[in-house]
Short mmCIF file of C-alpha atoms in Angstrom, two decimals:
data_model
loop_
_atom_site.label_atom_id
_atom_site.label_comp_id
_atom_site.label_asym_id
_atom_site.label_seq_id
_atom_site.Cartn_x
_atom_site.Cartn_y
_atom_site.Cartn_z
CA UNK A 1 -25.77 4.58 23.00
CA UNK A 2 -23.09 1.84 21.85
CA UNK A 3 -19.71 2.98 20.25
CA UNK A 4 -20.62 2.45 16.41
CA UNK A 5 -17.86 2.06 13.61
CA UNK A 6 -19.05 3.72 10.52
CA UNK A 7 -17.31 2.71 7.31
CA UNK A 8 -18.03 4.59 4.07
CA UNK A 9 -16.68 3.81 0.39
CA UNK A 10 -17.14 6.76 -2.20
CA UNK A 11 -17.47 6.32 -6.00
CA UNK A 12 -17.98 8.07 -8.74
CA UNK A 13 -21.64 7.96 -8.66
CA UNK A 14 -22.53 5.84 -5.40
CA UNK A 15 -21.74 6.13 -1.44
CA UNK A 16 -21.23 2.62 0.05
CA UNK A 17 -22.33 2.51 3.98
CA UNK A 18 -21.57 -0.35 6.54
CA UNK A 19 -22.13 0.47 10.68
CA UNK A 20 -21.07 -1.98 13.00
CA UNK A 21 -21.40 -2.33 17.07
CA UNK A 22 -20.02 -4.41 19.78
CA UNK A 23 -22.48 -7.04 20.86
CA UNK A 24 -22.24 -9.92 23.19
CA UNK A 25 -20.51 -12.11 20.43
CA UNK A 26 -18.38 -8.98 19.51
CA UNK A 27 -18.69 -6.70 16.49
CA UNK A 28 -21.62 -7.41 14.36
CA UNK A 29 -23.15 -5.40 11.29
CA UNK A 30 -26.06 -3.26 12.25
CA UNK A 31 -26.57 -1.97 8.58
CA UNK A 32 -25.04 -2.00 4.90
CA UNK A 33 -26.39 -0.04 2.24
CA UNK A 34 -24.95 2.04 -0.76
CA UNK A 35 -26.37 5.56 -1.67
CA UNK A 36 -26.71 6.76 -5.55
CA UNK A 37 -25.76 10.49 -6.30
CA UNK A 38 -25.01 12.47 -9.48
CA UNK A 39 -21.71 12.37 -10.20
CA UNK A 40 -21.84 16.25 -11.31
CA UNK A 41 -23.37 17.31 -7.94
CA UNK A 42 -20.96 15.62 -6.42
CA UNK A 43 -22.03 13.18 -2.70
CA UNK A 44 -22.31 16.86 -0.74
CA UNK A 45 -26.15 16.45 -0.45
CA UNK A 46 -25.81 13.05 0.40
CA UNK A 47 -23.45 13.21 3.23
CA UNK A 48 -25.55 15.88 4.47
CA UNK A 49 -28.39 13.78 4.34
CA UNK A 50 -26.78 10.34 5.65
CA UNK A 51 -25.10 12.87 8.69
CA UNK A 52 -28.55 14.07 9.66
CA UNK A 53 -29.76 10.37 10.03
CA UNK A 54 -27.09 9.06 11.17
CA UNK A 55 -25.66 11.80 14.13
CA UNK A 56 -22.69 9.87 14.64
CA UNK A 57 -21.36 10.89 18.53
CA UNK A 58 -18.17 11.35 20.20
CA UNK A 59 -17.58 7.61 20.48
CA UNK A 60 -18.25 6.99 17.21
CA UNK A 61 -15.73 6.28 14.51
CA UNK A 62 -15.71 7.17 11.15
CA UNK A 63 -13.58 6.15 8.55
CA UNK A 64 -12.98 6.54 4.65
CA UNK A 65 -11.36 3.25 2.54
CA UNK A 66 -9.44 5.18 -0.24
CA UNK A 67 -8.57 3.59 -3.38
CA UNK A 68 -5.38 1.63 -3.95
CA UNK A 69 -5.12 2.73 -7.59
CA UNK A 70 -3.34 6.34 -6.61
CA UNK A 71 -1.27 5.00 -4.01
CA UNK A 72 2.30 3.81 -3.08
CA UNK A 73 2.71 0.92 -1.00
CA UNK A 74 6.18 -0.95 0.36
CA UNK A 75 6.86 -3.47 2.56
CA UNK A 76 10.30 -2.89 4.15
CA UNK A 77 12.66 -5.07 6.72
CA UNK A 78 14.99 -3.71 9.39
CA UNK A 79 16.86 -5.28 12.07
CA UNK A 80 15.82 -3.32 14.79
CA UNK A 81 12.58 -3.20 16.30
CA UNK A 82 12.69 0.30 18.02
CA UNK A 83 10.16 2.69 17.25
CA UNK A 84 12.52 5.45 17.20
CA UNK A 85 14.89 4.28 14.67
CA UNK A 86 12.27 3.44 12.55
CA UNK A 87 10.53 7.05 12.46
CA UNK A 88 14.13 8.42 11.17
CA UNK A 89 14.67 5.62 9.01
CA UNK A 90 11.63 4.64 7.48
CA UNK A 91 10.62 7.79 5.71
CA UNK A 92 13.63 8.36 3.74
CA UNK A 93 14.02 5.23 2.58
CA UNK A 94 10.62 4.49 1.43
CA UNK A 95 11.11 7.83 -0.62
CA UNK A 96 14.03 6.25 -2.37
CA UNK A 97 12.37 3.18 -3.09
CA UNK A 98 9.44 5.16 -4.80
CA UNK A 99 9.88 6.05 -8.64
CA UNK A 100 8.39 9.35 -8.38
CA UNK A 101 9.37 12.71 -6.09
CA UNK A 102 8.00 12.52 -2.78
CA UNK A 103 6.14 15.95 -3.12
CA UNK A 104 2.90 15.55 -2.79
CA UNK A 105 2.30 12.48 -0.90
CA UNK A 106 1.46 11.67 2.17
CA UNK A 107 3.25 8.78 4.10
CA UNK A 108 1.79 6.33 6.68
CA UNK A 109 3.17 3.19 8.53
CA UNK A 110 2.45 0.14 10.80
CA UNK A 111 5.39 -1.93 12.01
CA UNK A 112 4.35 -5.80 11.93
CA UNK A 113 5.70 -8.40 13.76
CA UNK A 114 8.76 -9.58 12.76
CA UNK A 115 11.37 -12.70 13.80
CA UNK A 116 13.52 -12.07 16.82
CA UNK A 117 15.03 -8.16 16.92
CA UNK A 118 13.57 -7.88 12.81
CA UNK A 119 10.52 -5.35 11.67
CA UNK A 120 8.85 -5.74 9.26
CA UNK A 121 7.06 -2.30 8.25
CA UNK A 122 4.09 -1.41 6.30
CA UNK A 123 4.67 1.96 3.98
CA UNK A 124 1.93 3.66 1.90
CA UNK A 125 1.69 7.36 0.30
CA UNK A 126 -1.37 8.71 -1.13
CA UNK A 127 -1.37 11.80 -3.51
CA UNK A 128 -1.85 14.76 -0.74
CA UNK A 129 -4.31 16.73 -3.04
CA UNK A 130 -6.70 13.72 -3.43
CA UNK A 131 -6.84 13.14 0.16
CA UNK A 132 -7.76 16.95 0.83
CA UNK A 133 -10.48 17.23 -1.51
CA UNK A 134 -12.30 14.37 0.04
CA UNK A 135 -11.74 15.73 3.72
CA UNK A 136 -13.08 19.58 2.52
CA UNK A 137 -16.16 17.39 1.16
CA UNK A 138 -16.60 15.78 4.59
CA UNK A 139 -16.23 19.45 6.03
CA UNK A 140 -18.39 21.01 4.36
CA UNK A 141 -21.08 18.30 5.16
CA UNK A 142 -20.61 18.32 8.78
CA UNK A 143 -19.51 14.66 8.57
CA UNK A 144 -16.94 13.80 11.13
CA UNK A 145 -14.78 11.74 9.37
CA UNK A 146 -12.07 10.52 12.19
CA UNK A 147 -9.98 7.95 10.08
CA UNK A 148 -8.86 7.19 6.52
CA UNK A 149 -6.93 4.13 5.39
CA UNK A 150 -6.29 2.43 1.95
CA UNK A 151 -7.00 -1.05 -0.06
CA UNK A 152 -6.35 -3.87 0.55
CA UNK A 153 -4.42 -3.34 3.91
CA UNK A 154 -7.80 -2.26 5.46
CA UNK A 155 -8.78 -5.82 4.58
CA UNK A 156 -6.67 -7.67 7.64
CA UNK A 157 -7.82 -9.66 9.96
CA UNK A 158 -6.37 -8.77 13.26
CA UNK A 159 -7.88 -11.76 15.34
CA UNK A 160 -6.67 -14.36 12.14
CA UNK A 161 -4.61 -17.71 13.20
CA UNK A 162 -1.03 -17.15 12.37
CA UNK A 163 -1.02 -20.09 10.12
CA UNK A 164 -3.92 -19.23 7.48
CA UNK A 165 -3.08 -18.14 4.19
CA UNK A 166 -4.75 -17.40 1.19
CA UNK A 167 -5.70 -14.95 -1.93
CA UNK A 168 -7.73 -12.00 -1.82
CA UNK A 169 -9.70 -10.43 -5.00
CA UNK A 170 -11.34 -6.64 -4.77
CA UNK A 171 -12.48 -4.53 -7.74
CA UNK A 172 -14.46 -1.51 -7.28
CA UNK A 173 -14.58 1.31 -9.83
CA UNK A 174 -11.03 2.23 -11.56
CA UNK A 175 -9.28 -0.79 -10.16
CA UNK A 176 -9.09 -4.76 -10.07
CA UNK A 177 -6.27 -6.43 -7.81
CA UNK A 178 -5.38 -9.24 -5.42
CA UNK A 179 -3.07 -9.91 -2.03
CA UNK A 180 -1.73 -12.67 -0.71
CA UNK A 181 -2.79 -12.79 2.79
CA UNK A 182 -0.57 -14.73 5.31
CA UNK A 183 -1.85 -14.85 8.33
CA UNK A 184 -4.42 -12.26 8.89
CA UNK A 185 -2.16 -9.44 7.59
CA UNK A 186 -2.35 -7.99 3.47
CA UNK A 187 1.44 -8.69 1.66
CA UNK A 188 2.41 -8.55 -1.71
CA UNK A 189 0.17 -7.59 -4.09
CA UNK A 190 -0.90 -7.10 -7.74
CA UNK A 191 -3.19 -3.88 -9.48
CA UNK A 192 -4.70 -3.40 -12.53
CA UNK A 193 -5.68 0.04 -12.68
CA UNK A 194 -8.85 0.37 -15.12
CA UNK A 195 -9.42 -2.85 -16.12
CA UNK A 196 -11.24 -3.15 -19.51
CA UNK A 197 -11.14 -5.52 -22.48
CA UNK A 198 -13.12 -8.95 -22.47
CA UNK A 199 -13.82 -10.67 -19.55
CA UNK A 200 -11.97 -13.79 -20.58
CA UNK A 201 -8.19 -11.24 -21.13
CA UNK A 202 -8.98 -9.71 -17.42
CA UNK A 203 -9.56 -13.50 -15.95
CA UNK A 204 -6.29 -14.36 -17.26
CA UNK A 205 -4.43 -11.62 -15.61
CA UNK A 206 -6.39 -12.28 -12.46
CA UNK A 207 -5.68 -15.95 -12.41
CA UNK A 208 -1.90 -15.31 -13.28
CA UNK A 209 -1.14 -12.81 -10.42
CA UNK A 210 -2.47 -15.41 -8.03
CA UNK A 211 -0.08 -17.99 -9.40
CA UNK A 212 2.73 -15.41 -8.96
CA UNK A 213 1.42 -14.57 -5.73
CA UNK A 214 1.52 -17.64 -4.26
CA UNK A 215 4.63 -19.11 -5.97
CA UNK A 216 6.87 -16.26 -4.88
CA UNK A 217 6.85 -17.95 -1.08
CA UNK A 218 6.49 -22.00 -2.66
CA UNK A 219 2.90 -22.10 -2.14
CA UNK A 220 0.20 -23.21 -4.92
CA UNK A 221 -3.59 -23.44 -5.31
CA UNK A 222 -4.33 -20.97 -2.44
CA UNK A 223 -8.12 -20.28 -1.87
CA UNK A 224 -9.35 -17.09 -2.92
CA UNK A 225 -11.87 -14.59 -1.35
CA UNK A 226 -14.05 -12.26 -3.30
CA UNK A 227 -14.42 -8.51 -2.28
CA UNK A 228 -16.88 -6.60 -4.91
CA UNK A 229 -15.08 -8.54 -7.88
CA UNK A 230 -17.96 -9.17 -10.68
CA UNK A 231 -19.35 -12.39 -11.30
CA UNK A 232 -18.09 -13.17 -14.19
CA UNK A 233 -14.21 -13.02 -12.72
CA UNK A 234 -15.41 -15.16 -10.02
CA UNK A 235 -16.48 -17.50 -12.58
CA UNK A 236 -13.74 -17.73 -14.49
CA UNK A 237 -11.43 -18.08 -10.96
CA UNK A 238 -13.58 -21.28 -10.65
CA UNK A 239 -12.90 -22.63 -13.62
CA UNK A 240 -9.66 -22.04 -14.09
CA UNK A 241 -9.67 -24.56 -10.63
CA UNK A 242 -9.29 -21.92 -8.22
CA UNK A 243 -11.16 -22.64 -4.76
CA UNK A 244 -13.55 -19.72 -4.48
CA UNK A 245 -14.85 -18.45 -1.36
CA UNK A 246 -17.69 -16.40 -0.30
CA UNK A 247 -17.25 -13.12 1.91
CA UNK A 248 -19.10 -14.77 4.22
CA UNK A 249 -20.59 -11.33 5.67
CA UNK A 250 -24.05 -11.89 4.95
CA UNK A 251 -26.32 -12.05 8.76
CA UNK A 252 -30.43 -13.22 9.10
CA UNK A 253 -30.41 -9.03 9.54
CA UNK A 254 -27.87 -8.03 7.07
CA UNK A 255 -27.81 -8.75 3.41
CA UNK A 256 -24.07 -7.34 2.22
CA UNK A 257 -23.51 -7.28 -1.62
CA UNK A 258 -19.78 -7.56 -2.89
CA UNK A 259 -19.54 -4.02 -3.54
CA UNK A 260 -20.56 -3.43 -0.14
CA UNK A 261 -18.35 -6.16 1.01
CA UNK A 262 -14.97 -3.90 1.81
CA UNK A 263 -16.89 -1.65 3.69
CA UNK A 264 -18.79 -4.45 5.85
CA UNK A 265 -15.08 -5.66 6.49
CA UNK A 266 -13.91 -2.41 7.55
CA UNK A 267 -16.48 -1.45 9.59
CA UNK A 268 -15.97 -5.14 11.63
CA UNK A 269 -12.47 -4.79 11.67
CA UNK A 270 -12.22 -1.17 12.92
CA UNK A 271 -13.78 -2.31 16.14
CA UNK A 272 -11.46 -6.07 16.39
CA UNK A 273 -8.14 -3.95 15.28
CA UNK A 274 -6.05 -2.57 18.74
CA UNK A 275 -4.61 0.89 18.47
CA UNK A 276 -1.80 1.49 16.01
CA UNK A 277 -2.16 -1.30 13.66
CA UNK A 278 -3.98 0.09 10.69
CA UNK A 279 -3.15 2.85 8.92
CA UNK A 280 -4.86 6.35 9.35
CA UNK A 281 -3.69 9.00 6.73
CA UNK A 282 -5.77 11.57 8.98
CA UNK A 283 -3.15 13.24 10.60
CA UNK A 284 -0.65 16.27 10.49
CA UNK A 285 -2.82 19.00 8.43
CA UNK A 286 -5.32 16.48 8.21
CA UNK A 287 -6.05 15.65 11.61
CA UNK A 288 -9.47 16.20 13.45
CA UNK A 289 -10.15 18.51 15.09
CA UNK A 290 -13.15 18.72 17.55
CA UNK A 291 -13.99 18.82 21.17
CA UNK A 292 -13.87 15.30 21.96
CA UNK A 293 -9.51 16.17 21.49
CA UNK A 294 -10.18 18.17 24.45
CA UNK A 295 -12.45 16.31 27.00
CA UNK A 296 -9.20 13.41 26.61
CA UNK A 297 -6.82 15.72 28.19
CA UNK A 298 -8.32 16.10 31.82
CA UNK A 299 -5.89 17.32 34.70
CA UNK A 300 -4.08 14.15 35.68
CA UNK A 301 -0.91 15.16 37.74
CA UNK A 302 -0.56 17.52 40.46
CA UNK A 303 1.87 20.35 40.83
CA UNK A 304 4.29 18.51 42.75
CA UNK A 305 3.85 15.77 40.49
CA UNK A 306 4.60 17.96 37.58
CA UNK A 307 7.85 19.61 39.37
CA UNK A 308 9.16 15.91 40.06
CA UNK A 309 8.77 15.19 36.69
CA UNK A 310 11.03 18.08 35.10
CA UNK A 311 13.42 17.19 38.45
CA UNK A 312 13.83 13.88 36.88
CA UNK A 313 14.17 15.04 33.34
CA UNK A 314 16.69 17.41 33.85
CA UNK A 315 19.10 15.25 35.75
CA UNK A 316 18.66 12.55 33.04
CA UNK A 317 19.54 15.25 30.27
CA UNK A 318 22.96 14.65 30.06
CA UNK A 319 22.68 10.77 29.98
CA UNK A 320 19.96 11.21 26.98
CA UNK A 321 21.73 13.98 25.29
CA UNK A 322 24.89 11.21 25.18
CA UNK A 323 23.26 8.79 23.85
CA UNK A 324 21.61 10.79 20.70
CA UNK A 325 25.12 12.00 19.84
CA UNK A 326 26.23 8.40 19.54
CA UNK A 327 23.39 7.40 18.15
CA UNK A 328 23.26 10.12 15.44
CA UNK A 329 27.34 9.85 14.97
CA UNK A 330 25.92 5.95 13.97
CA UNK A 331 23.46 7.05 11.79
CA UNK A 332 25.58 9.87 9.56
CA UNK A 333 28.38 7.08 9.31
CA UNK A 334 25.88 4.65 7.73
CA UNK A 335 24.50 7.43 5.31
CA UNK A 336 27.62 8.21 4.09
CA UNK A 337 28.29 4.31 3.89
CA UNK A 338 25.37 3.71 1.78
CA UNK A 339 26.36 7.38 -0.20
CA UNK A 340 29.52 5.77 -1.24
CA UNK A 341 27.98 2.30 -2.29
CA UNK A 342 25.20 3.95 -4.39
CA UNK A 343 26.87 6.51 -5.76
CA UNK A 344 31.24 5.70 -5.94
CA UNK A 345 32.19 8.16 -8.09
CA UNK A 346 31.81 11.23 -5.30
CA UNK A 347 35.17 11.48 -3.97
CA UNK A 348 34.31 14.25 -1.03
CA UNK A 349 31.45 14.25 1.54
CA UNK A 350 30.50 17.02 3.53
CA UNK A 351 26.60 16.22 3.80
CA UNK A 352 25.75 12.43 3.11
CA UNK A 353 22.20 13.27 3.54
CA UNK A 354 22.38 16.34 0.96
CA UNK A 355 24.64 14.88 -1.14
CA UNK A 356 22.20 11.80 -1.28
CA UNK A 357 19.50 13.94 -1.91
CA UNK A 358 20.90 16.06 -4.74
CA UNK A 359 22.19 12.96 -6.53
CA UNK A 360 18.85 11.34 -6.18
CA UNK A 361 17.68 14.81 -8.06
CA UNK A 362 19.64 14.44 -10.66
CA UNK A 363 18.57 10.88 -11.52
CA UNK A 364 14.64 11.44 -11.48
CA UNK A 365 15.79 14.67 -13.85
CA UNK A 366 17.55 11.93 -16.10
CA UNK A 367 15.08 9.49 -16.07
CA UNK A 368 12.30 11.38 -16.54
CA UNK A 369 9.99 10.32 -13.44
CA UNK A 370 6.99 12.21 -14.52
CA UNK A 371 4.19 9.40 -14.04
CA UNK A 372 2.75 9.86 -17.15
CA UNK A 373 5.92 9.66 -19.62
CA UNK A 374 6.36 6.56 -21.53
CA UNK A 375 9.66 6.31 -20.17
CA UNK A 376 9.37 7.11 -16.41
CA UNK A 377 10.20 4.29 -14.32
CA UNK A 378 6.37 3.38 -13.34
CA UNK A 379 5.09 3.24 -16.66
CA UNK A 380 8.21 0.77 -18.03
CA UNK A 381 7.17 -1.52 -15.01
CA UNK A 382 3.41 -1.31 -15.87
CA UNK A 383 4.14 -1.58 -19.26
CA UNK A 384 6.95 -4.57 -18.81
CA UNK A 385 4.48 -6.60 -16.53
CA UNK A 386 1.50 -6.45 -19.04
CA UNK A 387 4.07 -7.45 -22.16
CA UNK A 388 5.31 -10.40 -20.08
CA UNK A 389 4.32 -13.50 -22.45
CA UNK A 390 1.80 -16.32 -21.06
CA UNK A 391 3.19 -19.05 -18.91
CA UNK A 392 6.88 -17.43 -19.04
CA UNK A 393 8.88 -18.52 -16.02
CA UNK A 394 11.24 -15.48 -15.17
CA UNK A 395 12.97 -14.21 -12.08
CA UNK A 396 14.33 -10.84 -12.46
CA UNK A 397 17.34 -10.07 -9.79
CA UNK A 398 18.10 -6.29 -11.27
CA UNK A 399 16.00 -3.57 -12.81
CA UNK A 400 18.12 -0.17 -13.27
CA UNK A 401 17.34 2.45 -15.52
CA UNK A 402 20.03 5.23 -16.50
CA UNK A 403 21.12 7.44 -19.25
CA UNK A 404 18.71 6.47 -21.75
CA UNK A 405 18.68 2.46 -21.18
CA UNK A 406 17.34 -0.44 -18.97
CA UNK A 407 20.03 -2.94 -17.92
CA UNK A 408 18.30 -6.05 -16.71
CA UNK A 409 18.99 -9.27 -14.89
CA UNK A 410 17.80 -12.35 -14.13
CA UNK A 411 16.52 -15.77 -15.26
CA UNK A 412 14.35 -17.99 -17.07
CA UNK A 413 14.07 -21.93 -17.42
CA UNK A 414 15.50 -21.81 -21.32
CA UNK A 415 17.15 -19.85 -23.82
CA UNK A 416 14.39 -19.89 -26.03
CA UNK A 417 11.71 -17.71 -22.85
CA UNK A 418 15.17 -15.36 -22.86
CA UNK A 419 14.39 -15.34 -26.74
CA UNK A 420 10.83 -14.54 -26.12
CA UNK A 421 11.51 -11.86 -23.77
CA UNK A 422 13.49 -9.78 -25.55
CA UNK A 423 11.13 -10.28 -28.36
CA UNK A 424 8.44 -9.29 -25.64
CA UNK A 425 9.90 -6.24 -24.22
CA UNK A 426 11.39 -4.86 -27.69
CA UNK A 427 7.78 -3.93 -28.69
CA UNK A 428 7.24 -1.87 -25.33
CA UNK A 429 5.93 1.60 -26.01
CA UNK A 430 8.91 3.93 -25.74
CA UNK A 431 11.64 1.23 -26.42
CA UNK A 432 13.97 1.21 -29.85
CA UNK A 433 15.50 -2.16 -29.29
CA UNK A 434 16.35 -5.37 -26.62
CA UNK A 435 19.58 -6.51 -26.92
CA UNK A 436 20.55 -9.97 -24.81
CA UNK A 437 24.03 -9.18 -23.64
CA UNK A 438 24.21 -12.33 -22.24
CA UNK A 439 22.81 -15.65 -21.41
CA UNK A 440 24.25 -18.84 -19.64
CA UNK A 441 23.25 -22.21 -18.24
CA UNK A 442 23.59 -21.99 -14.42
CA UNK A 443 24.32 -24.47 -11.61
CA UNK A 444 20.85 -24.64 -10.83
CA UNK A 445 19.73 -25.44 -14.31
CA UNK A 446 18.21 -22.23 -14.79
CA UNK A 447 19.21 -19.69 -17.86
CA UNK A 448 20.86 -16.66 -16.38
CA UNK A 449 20.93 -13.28 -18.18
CA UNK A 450 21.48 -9.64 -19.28
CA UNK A 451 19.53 -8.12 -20.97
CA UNK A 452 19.58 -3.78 -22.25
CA UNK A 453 16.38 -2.09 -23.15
CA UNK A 454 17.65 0.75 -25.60
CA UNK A 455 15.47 3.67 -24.76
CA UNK A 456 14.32 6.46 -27.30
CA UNK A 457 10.66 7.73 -29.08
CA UNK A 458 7.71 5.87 -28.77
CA UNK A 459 6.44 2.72 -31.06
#
């Protein structure tokens, strides 16, 4: 039987299905379908069911596309492209970036290609707790799920021209957003978790995170492709002169609807995508475990093979050993460098990386990072992004919150939008007042300014 690629999509109330296999024009769709259950049963009976029909094998692949709306994603840069400095490197600073505590989530990376010696990485966390409830679901039904990854990074295109760029739209149930995608790979992007409200309100938003999208990097009127996002949306892209493209999934023996469009994509792109450059979130506790794990570990080496081997490794010992003191005497100096420029008021350090970790402590203590506070750091930047006023042309350089304030920074075309957004961000939930500090003409002909969001009860 042919390697299949078996994508799978759960909702609330409905299972979406998409298998694909390698044919002689490469990986086609050999069925898409979506499966209704009751959401107080639970999709138990129906993975059963679907696992019964389907039997996938040992060279089968399964894999789950998890919602973007719980997770944490980051795009970072470093000037190195070794895989070994990023493992040690990577993990702590995407927890610093993140506005809540790192327990509880589950980190996963794919370096990209980057200019010259650069990297560009790929960073997302998902809650740990969601992940294993779906896995002991998939357990209990026999289903062997083998992968996991996340929207919209399961929506690249690994065999893309380098040169293509454009916008892509997805809504499924709890969620509405849309990437900029630059040359086959997912970038920046924009979520609305639970959209609601009129059609028209949600069409705005949509239409002005593509013109953010695309004007970040000087680009305008980018094409955008539909994944699952409702008709009416679509619509309203159009008219607001937005190109509008189909999925362009659809085959004489496959129909594929937009909500089964993501997992039609995923299930084509598992078998185009080479090893390593997607993101799998089953692994560590989460890993599978079956007896395929063992039938890849065959004898290769012989004895004197082996003894060669651990000849050669012990005589380079020394030469390694070296090197990862000089290396790691690197490493401690630039954490205690970037100790003293984040924090300048400790005088002695012992332990940069403790030290960095009990200051960083005390700040989430101070600024209250529980995610559902009207003053935690997530929900000022949801709730500043949604107050932003129409058509209001602003740039901002600095966001820092501490001890019971937001000091901003950045710029607008004219006093009067540094007017407005005061105006605009002295009505946010949890805020007592904006005060403009400060506001100049620039060089560039742009209005520079400060701006402090006092911080105190909630409106």
């Amino acid at each position: 039987m042919a390697r299949r690629y078996i994508a799978l999509e759960l909702e609330s109330d409905t299972l979406h299905l998409a298998v694909s296999s390698v044919a002689e024009q490469g990986p086609q769709l050999e069925e898409v379908r979506s499966l209704g259950f009751s959401p107080e049963e639970g999709p138990l009976e129906t993975l059963r069911a679907l696992q019964q029909e389907l039997q996938p094998g040992l060279a089968d692949t399964v894999e789950l596309l998890l919602p973007a709306v719980s997770a944490y994603a980051r795009l970072l840069k470093y000037p190195f492209k070794s895989k070994r400095k990023l493992a040690g490197v990577v993990p702590p600073d995407f927890w610093y970036r993140l506005p809540v505590d790192s327990d509880g989530l589950l980190l996963d990376y794919v370096r990209r290609s980057g200019d010259g010696e650069q990297s560009q990485v790929a960073a997302v966390a998902v809650p740990s707790a969601q992940l294993r409830a779906v896995v002991e679901i998939f357990a209990a039904a026999e289903f062997p799920l083998g992968k996991a990854s996340v929207l919209p990074g399961c929506l690249n295109h690994s065999e893309e021209s380098s040169g293509e760029r454009k916008l892509v739209a997805w809504q499924r149930e709890g969620e509405l957003g849309i990437a900029l995608y630059d040359g086959g790979e997912i970038g920046r992007y924009a979520l609305l978790p639970n959209p609601g409200g009129q059609t028209a309100e949600i069409g705005t938003w949509l239409q002005q995170q593509a013109e953010k999208l695309e004007r970040h990097d000087g680009w305008e009127g980018l094409p955008v492709i539909l994944y699952g996002v409702k008709v009416p949306l679509g619509e309203a892209l159009a008219a607001a002169g937005r190109q509008v493209q189909a999925h362009g999934l659809d085959t004489p023996e496959c129909s594929v609807s937009g909500a089964q469009s993501r997992v039609a994509w995923l299930a084509l792109e598992g078998l185009r995508a080479g090893k390593g450059t997607r993101h799998n979130f089953l692994r560590g506790e989460f890993a599978p475990v079956s007896g395929w794990q063992g039938l890849r570990r065959p004898l290769k080496f012989s004895l004197g093979l082996l003894l060669g081997v651990v000849i050669l490794g012990v005589v380079t010992l020394w030469s390694g050993y070296q090197r990862q003191v000089r290396e790691t005497a690197q490493l401690e100096q630039r954490a205690e460098q970037q100790l003293r420029a984040t924090f300048p008021e400790i005088q002695t350090i012992r332990d940069a990386s403790r030290q960095m970790q009990s200051q960083l402590q005390q700040l989430r203590g101070k600024a209250g990072s529980g995610m559902r506070t009207d003053n935690s750091p997530l929900q000022l930047l949801r709730s500043m992004s949604q107050q932003l006023p129409e058509k209001l042309d602003v740039e901002l350089n600095e966001w820092v919150l501490s001890s019971g304030e937001v000091r901003l920074e950045g710029s607008t075309a004219t006093f009067e939008d540094v007017n407005r957004l005061s105006e605009a961000f002295g009505h946010l939930p949890g805020v007592q007042q904006a005060v403009v500090a400060e506001s100049k003409l620039g060089s560039d002909n742009r209005v520079s300014f400060r701006m402090r969001l006092v911080l105190g009860g909630t409106r």
